[in-house]
mmCIF file of C-alpha atoms in Angstrom:
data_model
loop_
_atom_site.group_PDB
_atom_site.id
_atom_site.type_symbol
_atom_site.label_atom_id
_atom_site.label_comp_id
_atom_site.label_asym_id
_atom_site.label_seq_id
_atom_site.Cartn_x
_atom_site.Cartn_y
_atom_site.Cartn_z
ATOM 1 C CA UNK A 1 0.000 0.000 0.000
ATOM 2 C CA UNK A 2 2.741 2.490 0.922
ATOM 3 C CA UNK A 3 4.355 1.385 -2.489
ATOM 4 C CA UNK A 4 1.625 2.508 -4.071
ATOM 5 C CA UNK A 5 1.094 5.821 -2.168
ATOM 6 C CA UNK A 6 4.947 6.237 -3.201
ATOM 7 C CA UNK A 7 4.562 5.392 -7.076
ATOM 8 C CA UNK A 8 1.308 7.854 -7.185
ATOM 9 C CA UNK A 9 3.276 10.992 -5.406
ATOM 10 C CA UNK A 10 1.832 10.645 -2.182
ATOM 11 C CA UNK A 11 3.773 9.631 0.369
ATOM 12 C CA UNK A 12 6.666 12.097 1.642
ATOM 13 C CA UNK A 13 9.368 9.885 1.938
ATOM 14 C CA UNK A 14 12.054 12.329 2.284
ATOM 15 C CA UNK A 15 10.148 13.545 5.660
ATOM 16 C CA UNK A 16 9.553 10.346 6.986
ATOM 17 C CA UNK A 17 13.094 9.298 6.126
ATOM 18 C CA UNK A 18 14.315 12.749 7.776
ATOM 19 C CA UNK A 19 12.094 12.425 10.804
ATOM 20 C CA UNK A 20 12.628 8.129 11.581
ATOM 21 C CA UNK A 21 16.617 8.271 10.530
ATOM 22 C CA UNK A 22 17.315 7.451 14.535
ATOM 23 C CA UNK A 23 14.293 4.510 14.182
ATOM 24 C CA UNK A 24 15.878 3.235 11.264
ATOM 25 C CA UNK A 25 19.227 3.288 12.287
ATOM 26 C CA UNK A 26 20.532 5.815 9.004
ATOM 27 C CA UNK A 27 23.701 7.769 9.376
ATOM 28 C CA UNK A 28 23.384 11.565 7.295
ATOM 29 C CA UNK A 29 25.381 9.406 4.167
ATOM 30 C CA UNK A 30 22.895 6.836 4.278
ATOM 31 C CA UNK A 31 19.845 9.223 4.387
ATOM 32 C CA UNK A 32 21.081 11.332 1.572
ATOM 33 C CA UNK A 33 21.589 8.084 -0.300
ATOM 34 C CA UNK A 34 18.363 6.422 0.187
ATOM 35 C CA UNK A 35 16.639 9.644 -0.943
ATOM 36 C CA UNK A 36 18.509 10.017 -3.496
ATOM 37 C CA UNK A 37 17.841 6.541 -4.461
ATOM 38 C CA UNK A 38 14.118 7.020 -3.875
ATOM 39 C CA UNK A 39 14.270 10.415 -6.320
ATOM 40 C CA UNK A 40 14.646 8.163 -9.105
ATOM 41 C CA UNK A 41 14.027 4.815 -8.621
ATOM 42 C CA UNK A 42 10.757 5.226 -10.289
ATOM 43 C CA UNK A 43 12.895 6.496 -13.547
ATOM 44 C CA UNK A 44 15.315 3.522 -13.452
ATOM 45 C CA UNK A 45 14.875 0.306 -11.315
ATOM 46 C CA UNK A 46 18.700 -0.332 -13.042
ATOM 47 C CA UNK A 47 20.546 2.562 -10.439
ATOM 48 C CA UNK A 48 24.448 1.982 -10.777
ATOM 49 C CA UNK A 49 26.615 3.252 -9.171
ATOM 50 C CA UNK A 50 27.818 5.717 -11.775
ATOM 51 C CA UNK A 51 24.702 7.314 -12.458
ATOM 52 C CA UNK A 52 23.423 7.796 -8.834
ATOM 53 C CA UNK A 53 27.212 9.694 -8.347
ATOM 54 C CA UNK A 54 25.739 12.004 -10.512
ATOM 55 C CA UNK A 55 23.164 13.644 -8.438
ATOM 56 C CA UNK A 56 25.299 12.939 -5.187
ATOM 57 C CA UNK A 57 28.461 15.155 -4.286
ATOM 58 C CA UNK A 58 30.353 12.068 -2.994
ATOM 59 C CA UNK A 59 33.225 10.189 -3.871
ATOM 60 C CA UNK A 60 32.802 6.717 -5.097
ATOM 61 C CA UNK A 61 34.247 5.263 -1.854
ATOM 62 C CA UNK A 62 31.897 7.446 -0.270
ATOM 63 C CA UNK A 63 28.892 6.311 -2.323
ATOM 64 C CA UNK A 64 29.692 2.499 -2.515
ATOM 65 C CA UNK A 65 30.244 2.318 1.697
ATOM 66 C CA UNK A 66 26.702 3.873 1.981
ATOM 67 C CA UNK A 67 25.083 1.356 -0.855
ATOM 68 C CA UNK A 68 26.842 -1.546 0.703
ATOM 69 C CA UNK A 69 25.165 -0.757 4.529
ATOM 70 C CA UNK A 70 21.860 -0.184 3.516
ATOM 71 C CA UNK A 71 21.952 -3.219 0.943
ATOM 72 C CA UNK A 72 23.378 -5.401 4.003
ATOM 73 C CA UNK A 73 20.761 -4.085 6.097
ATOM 74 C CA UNK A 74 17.624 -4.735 3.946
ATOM 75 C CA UNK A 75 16.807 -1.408 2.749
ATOM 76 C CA UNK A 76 16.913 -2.146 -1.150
ATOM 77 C CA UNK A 77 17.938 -5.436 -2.527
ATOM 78 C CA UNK A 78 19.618 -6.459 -5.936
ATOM 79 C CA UNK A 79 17.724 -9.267 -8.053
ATOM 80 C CA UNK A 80 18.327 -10.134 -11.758
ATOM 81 C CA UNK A 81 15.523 -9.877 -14.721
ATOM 82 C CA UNK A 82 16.389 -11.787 -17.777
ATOM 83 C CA UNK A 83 14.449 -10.233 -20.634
ATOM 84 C CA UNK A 84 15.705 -12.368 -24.346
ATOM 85 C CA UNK A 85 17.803 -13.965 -22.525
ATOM 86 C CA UNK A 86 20.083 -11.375 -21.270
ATOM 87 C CA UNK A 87 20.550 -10.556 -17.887
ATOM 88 C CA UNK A 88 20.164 -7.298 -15.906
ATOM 89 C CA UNK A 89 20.706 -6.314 -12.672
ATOM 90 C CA UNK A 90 17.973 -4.312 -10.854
ATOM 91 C CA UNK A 91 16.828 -2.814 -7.679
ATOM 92 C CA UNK A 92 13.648 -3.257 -5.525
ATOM 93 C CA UNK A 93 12.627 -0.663 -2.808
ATOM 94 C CA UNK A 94 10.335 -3.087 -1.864
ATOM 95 C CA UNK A 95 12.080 -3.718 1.631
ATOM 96 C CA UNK A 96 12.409 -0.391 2.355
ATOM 97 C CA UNK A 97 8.732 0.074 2.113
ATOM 98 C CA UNK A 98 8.252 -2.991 4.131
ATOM 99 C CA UNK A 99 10.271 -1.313 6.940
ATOM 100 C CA UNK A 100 8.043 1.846 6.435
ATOM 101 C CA UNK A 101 4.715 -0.341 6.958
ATOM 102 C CA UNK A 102 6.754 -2.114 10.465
ATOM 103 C CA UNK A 103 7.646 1.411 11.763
ATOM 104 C CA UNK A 104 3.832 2.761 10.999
ATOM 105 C CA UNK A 105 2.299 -0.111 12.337
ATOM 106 C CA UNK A 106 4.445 -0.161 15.781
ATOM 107 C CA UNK A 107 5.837 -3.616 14.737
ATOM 108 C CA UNK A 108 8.635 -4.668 17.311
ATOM 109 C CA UNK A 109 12.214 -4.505 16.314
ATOM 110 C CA UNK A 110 12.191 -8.386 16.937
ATOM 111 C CA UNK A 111 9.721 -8.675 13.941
ATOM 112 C CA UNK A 112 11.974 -7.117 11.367
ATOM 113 C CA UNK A 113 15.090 -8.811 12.886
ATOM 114 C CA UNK A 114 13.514 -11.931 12.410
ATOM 115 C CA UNK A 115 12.413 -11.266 8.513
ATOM 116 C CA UNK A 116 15.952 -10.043 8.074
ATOM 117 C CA UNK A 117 17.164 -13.182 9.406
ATOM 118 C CA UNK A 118 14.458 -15.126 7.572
ATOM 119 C CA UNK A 119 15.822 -13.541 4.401
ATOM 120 C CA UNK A 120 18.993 -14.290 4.877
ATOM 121 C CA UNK A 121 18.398 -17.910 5.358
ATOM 122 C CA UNK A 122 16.270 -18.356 2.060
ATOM 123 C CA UNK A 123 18.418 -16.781 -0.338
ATOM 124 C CA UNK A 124 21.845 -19.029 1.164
ATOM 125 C CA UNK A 125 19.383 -21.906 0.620
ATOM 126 C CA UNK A 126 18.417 -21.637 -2.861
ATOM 127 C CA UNK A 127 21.934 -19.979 -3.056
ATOM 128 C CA UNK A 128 20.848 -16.696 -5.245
ATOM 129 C CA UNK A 129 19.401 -13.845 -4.969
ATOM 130 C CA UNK A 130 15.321 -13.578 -4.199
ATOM 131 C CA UNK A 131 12.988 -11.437 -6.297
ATOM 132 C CA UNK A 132 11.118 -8.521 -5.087
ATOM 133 C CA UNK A 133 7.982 -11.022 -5.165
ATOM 134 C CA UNK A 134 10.021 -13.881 -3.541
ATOM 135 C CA UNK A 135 10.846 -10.845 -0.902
ATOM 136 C CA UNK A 136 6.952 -9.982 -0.388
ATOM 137 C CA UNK A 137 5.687 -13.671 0.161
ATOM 138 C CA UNK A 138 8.371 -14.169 3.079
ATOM 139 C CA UNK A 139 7.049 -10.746 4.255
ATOM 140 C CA UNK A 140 3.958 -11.387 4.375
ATOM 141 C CA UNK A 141 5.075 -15.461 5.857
ATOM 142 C CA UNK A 142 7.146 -13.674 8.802
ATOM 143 C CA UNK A 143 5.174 -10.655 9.255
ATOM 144 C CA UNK A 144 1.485 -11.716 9.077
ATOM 145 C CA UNK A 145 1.162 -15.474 9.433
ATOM 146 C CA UNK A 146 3.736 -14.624 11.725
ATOM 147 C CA UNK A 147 6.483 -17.937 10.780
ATOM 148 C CA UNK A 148 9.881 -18.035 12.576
ATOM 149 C CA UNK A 149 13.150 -18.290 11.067
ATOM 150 C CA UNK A 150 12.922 -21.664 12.796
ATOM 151 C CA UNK A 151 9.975 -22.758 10.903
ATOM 152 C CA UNK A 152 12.282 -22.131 7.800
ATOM 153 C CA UNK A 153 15.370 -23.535 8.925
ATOM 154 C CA UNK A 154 12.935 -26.841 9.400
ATOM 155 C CA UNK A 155 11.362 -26.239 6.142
ATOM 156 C CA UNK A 156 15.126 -26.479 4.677
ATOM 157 C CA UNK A 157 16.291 -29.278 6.748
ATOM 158 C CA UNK A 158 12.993 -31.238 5.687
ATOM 159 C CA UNK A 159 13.653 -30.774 2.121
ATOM 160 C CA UNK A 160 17.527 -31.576 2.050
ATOM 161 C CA UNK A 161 16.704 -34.908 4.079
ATOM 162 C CA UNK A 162 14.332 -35.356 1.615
ATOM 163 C CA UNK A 163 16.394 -34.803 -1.198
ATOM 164 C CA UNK A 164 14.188 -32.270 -2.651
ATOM 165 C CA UNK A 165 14.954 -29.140 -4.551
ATOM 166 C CA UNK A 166 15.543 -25.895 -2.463
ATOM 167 C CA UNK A 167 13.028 -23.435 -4.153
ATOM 168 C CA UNK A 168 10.463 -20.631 -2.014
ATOM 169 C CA UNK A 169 7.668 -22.983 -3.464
ATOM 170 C CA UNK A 170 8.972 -26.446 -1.494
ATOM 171 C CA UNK A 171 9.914 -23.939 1.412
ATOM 172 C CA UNK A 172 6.413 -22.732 1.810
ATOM 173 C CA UNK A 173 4.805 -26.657 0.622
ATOM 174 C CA UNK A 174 6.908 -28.070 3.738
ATOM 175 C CA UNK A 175 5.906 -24.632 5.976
ATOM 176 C CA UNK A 176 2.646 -26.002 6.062
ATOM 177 C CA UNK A 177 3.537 -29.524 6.491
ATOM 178 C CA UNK A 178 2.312 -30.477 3.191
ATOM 179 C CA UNK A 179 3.779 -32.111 0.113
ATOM 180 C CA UNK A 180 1.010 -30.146 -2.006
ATOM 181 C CA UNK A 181 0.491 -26.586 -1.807
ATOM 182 C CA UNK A 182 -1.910 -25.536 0.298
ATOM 183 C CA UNK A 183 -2.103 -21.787 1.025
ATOM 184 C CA UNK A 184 -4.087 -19.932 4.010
ATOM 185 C CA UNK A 185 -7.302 -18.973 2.341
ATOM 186 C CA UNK A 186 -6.920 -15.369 3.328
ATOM 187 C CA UNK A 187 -3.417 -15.181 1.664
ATOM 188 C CA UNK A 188 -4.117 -13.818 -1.596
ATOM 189 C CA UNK A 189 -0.564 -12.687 -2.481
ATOM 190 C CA UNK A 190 1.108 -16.310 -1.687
ATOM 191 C CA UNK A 191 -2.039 -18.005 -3.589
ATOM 192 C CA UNK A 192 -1.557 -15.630 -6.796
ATOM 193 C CA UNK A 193 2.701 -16.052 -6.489
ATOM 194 C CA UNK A 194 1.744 -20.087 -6.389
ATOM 195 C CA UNK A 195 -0.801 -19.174 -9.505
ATOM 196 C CA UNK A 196 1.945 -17.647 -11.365
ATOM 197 C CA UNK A 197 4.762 -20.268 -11.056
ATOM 198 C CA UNK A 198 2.169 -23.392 -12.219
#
């Protein structure tokens, strides 16, 4: 929802930025980065290095320390879109705005630890790097059907005893103790991800 507000023009995520930097733990390089980042995201999901130095007066040093903390702390994450074939590297603010909805919702700290964590875990386990819609179904697995990073770590156990293929679709199958799918009814967005991959 807060996505949306953002893609539409109304949300002021510079003030909220400005106003939560001490909740979200940003140092002044990070904030200016993130905003910056934010600025034109909607322009070009493919943000290098190189062409956010242009609208920063940093020093690539500078600029890559910043990136590098708030990509190690969840704030935007890298995933790769093959279009013909071809690979390219893009960004997703997703997890940013899913720290936004935590923060405005008085979710505990311990919450967005644990879908750090949960993260984490996944992407070693299928040993790449998660999609922006891989990213929103363990959101919405951690934060609202509120699974631990244990329940994953025995959702990844379960499937390497079994032999079976490390993917998010056998880690959510073997979440619910199931060899079929079978999704919470009131899940929409983990029923229409499970639609899509069929």
């Amino acid at each position: 929802m807060i996505k949306k507000l953002y893609e539409c023009g109304c949300f002021d995520y510079k003030k909220f930025i400005m106003d939560n930097m001490k909740k979200l733990g940003l140092n002044s390089d990070e904030t200016i980065v993130l905003i910056t980042m934010l600025d034109h995201y909607l322009d070009d999901s493919m943000l290098t290095n190189e062409s956010l130095l242009k609208y920063l007066p940093f020093t690539k040093a500078k600029l890559e320390k910043a990136l590098a903390s708030l990509l190690e702390r969840s704030f935007y994450e890298i995933y790769i879109i093959y279009e013909n074939g071809i690979g390219q590297e893009k960004i997703s603010v997703d997890s940013f705005f899913n720290k936004v909805s935590i923060l405005l919702n008085g979710i505990s700290n311990n919450s967005e630890d644990e879908l750090r964590l949960v993260c984490k875990e996944v992407q070693e386990a299928v040993n790449r790097i998660l999609t922006s819609k891989e990213l929103e179904i363990i959101n919405s697995l951690v934060l609202e059907d509120k699974y631990t990073l244990d329940n994953f770590k025995k959702s990844i156990e379960t499937l390497k005893g079994k032999g079976r293929l490390i993917t998010i679709k056998n880690i959510v199958a073997t979440l619910s103790n199931k060899e079929e799918i079978n999704v919470k009814p009131n899940n929409t967005l983990i029923k229409d991800f499970f639609n899509s991959i069929k």
